[in-house]
Short mmCIF file of C-alpha atoms in Angstrom, two decimals:
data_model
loop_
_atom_site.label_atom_id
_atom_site.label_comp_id
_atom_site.label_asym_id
_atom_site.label_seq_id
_atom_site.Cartn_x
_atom_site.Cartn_y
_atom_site.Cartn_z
CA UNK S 258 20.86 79.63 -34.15
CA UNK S 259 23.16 79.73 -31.19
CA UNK S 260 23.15 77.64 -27.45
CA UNK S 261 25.69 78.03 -25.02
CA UNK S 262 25.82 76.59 -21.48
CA UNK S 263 28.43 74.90 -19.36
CA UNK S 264 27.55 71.45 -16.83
CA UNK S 265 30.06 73.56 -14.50
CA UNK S 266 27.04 75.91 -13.86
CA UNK S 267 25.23 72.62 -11.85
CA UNK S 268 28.09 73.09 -8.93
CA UNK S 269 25.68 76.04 -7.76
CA UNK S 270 23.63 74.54 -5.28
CA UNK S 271 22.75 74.82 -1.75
CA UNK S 272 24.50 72.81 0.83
CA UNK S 273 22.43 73.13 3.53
CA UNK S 274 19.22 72.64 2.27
CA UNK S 275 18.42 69.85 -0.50
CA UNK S 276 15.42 70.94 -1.09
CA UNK S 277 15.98 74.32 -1.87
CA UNK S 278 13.23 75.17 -5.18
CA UNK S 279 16.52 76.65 -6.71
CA UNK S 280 18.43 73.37 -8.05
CA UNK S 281 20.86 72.61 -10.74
CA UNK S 282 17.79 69.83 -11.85
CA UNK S 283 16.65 73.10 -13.61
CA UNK S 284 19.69 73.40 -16.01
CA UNK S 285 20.39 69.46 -16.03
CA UNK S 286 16.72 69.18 -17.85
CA UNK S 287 17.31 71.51 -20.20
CA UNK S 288 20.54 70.30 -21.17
CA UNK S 289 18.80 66.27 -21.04
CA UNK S 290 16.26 67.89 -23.11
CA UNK S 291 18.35 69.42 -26.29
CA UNK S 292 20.54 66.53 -26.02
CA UNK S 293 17.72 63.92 -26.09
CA UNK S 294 15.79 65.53 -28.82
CA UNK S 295 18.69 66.06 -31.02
CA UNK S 296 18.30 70.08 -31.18
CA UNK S 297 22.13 70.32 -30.67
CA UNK S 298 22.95 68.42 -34.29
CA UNK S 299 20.42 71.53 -35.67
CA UNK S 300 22.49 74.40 -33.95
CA UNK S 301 25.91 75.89 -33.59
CA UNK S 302 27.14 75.21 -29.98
CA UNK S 303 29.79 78.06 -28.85
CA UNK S 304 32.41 77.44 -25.79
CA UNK S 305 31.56 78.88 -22.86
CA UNK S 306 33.88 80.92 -20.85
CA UNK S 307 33.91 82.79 -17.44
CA UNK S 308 33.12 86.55 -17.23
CA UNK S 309 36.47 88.67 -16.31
CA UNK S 310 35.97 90.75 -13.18
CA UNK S 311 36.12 93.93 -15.12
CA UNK S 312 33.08 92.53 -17.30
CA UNK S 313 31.02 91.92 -14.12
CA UNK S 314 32.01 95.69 -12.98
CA UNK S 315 30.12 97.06 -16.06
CA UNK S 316 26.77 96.10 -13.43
CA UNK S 317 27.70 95.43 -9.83
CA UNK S 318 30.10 97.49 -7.33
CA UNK S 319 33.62 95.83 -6.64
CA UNK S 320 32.89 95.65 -2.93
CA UNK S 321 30.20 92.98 -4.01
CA UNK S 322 31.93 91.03 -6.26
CA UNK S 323 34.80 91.05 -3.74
CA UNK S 324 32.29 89.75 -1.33
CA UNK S 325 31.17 86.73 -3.55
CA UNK S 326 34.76 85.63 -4.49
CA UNK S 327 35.46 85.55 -0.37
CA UNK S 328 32.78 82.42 -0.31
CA UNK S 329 35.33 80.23 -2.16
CA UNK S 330 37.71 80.08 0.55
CA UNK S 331 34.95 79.76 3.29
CA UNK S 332 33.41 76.86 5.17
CA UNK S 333 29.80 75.31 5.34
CA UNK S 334 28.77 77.31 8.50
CA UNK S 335 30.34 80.75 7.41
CA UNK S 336 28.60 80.50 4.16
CA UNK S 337 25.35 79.61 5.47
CA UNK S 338 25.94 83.12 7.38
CA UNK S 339 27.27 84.95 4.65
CA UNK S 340 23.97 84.19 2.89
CA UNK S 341 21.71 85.30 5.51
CA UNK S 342 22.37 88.63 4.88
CA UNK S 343 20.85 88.97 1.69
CA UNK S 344 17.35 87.96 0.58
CA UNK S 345 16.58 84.29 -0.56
CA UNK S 346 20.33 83.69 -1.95
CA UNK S 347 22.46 80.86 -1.13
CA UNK S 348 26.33 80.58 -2.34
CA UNK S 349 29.06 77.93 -1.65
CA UNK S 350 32.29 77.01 -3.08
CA UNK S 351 31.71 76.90 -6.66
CA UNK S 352 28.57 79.78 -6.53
CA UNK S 353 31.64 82.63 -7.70
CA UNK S 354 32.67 80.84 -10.98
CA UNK S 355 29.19 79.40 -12.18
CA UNK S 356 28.28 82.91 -11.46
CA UNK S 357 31.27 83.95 -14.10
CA UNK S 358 29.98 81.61 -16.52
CA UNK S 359 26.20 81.89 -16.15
CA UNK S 360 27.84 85.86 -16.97
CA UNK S 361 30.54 84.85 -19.46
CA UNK S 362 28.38 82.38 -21.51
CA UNK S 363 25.76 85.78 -22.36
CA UNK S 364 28.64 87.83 -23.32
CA UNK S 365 29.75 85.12 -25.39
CA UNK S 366 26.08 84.87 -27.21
CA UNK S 367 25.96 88.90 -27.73
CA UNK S 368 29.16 88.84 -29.67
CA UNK S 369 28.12 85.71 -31.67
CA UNK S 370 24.69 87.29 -32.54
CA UNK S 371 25.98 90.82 -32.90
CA UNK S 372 28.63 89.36 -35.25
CA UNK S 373 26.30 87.18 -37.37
CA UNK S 374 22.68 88.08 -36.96
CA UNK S 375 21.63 84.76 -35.62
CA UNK S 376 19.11 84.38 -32.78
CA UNK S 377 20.57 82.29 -29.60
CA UNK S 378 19.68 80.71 -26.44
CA UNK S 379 22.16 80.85 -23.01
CA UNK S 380 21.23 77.90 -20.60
CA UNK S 381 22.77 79.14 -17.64
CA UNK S 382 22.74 79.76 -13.92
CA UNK S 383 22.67 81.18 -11.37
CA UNK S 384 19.58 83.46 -12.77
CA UNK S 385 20.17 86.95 -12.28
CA UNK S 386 16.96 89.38 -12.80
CA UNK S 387 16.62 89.73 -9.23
CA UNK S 388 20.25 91.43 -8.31
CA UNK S 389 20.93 94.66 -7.67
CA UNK S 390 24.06 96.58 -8.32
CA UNK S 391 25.73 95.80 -4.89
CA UNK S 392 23.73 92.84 -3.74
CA UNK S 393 22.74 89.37 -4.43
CA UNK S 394 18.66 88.78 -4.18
CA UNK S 395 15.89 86.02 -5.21
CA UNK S 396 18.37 83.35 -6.45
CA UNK S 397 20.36 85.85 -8.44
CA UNK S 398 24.28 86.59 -8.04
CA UNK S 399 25.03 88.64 -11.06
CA UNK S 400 22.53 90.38 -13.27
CA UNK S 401 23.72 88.50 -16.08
CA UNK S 402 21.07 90.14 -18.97
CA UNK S 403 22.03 93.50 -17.65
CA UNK S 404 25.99 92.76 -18.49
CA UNK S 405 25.39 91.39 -21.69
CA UNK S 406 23.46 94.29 -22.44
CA UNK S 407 26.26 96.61 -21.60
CA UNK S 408 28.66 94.69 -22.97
CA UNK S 409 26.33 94.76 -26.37
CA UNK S 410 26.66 98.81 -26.21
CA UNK S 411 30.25 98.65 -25.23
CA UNK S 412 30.42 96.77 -28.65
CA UNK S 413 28.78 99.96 -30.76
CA UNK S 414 25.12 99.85 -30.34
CA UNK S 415 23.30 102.39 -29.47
CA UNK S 416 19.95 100.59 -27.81
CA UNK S 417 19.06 97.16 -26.33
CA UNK S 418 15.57 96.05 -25.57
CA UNK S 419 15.27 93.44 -22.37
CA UNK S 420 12.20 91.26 -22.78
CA UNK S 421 12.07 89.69 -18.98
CA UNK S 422 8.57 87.41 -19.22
CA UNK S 423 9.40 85.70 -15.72
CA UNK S 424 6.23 85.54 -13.29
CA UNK S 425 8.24 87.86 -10.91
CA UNK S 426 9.52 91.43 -11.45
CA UNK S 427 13.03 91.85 -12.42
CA UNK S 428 13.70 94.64 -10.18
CA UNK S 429 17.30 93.86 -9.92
CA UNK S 430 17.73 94.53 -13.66
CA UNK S 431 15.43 97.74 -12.86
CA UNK S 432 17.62 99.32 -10.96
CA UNK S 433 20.74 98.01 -12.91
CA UNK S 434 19.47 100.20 -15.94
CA UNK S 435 17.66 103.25 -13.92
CA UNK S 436 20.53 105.69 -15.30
CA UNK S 437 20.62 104.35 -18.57
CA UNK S 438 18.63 105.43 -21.47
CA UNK S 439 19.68 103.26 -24.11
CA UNK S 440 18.15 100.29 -22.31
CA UNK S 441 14.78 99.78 -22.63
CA UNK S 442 13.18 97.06 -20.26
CA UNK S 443 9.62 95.62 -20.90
CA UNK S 444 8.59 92.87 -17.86
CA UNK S 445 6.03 90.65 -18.39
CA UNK S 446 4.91 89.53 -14.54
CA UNK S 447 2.27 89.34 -11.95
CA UNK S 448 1.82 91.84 -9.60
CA UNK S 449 -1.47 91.62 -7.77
CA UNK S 450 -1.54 95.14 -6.60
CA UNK S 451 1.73 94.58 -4.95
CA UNK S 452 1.26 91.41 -2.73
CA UNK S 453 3.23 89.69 -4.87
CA UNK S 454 6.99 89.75 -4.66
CA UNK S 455 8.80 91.47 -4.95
CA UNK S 456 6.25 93.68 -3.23
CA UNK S 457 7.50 96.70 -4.84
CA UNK S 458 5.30 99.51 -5.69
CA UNK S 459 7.96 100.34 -8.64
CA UNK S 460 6.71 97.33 -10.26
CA UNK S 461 3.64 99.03 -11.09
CA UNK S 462 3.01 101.95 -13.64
CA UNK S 463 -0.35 103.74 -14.34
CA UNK S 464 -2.24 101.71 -16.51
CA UNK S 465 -5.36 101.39 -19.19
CA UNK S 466 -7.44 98.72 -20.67
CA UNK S 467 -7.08 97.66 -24.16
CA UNK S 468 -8.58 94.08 -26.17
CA UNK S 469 -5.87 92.04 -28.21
CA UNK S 470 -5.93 88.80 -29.13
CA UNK S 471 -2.84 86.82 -28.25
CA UNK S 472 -1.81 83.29 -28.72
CA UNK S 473 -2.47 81.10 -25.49
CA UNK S 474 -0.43 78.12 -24.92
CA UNK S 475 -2.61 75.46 -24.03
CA UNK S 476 -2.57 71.64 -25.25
CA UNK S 477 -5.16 72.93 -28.28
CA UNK S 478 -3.20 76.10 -28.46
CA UNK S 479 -6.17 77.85 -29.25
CA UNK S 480 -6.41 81.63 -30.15
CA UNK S 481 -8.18 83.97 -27.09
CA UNK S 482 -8.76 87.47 -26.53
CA UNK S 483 -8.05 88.59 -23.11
CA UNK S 484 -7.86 91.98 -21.45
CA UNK S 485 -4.61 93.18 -20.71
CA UNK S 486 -3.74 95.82 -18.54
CA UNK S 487 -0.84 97.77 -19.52
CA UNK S 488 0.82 100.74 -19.21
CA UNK S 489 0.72 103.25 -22.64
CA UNK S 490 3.59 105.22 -21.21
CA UNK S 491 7.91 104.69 -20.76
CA UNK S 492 8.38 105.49 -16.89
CA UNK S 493 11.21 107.53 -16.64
CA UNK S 494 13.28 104.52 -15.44
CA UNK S 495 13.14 103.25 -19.24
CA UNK S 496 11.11 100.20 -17.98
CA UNK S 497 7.20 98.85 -19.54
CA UNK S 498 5.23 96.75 -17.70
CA UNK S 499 2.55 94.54 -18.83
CA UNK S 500 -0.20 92.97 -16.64
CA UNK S 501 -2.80 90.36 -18.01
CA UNK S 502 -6.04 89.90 -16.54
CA UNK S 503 -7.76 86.69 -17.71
CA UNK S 504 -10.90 85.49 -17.18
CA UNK S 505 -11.65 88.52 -14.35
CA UNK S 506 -8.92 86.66 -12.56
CA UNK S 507 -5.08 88.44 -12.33
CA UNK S 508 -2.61 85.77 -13.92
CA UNK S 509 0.14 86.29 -16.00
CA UNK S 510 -0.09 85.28 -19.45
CA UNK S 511 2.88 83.81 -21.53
CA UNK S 512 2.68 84.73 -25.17
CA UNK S 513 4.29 82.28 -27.29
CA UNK S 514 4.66 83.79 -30.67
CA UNK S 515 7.18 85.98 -30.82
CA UNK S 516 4.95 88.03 -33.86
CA UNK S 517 1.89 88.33 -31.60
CA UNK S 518 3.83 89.91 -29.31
CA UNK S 519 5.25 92.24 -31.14
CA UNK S 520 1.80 93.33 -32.67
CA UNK S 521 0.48 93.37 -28.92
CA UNK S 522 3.61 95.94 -28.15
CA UNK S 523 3.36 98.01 -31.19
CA UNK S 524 -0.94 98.14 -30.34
CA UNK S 525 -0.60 99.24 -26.68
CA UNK S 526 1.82 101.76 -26.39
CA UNK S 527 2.37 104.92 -26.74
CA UNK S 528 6.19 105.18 -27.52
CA UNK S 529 8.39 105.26 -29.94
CA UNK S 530 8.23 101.51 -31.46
CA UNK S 531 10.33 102.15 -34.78
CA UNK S 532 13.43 102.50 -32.43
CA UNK S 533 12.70 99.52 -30.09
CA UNK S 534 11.49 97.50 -32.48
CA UNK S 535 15.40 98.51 -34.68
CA UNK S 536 17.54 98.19 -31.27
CA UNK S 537 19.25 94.51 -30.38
CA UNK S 538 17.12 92.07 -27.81
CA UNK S 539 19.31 90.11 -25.34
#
């Protein structure tokens, strides 16, 4: 197995407001965690590197990309500004090239499991599910899934599955892959009939009810059945979305087995799984 990351990526932070819920504490734990519990001695570590500018154009426009690489030359106040203009982002000096790494260091893990086979795991930030093609949003500078993903077809393959389990639609890496066919996107997130954000009626698709039993993480990690609601057809935006419904109450549900999953995929919907299921995850 593969992990890549880069301490540079903690130089993303907001200067005007230390207690902004977005902090580089979130990438300093995990990289406290793998090095206190030894998981780097059972792994191969690759070296990190930025994304080129070209790389990043595979996603996002070059107007905003230009517009990112302006904040390194600008001060406290004009950043500050600069950030109002998009939705819950913040950027300072450093924000451009722990952008290009957060970026670089997925690239990097595509080629290393396209070349080998080997699963891997990219510790990086900032996050990127949430931005568009020619805007920053939710956190998010670069959609960096969405670029490895194109960089994985660049590379010869013909599909890529994106697994996105985070509580909030990805709609930044919907719209990154709208015109593109050979990605397939399944989100995993709550939506509670849209007063949720992103508050986006494309984060919905019809759905039906189906039983499964899944693995719950709890501290007995016991085995439940819950109803999930789910959609049994591909919108034509290439994109699956699962909601879970537990206990009559609308919560997203975080399935820890990787096999269960699958199962749960292959049970609910009406597509064609032999292809997914063949394509490369990112």
């Amino acid at each position: 197995m593969f992990f890549i990351s880069d301490k540079a990526m903690l130089m993303h932070y907001c200067p005007w407001d230390t207690y902004h819920i977005e902090v580089p504490n979130r990438l300093e734990t995990v990289l406290c965690t793998v090095q206190k519990t030894e998981i780097l001695k059972r792994v191969h570590s690759l070296s990190p590197r930025m994304a080129s500018e070209e790389e990043i154009e595979m996603v996002h426009t070059k107007r905003y990309i230009n517009e990112i690489k302006r904040t390194t030359q600008m001060y406290e106040d004009e950043l500050e500004k600069f950030s109002s203009q998009y939705e819950d982002i913040y950027v300072n000096r450093q924000t451009f090239h722990a952008a290009l790494l957060a970026a670089g260091c997925a690239i990097e893990l595509v080629d290393a499991a396209l070349r080998t086979g080997k699963p891997g795991f990219a510790a990086v930030r900032p996050p990127g599910h949430h931005a568009f093609p020619d805007q920053g949003c939710g956190f998010c500078i670069f959609n960096n899934v969405v670029i490895a993903a194109k960089h994985a077809l660049k590379k010869g393959n013909s599909r890529v599955l994106i697994v996105d389990w985070d509580v909030h639609a990805g709609q930044g890496t919907q719209e990154c892959i709208k015109d593109d066919e050979r990605i397939c996107l399944i989100s995993i997130h709550r939506f509670q009939r849209g007063y949720f954000w992103p508050c986006l009626r494309q984060s919905a698709v019809k759905t039906q009810c189906q039983l499964v039993e899944v693995l719950f993480f709890s501290k007995l990690l016991d085995t439940h059945t819950y109803e999930i609601n789910s959609s049994v057809k591909k919108s034509k935006n290439g994109t699956i979305t699962m909601t879970f419904l537990t206990d009559n109450r609308k919560f997203p549900l975080f399935v820890v087995d990787r096999n269960i999953l699958w199962t749960a995929i292959e049970n609910l919907f009406v597509i064609d799984f032999h292809t997914i299921r063949n394509s490369t995850m990112t």
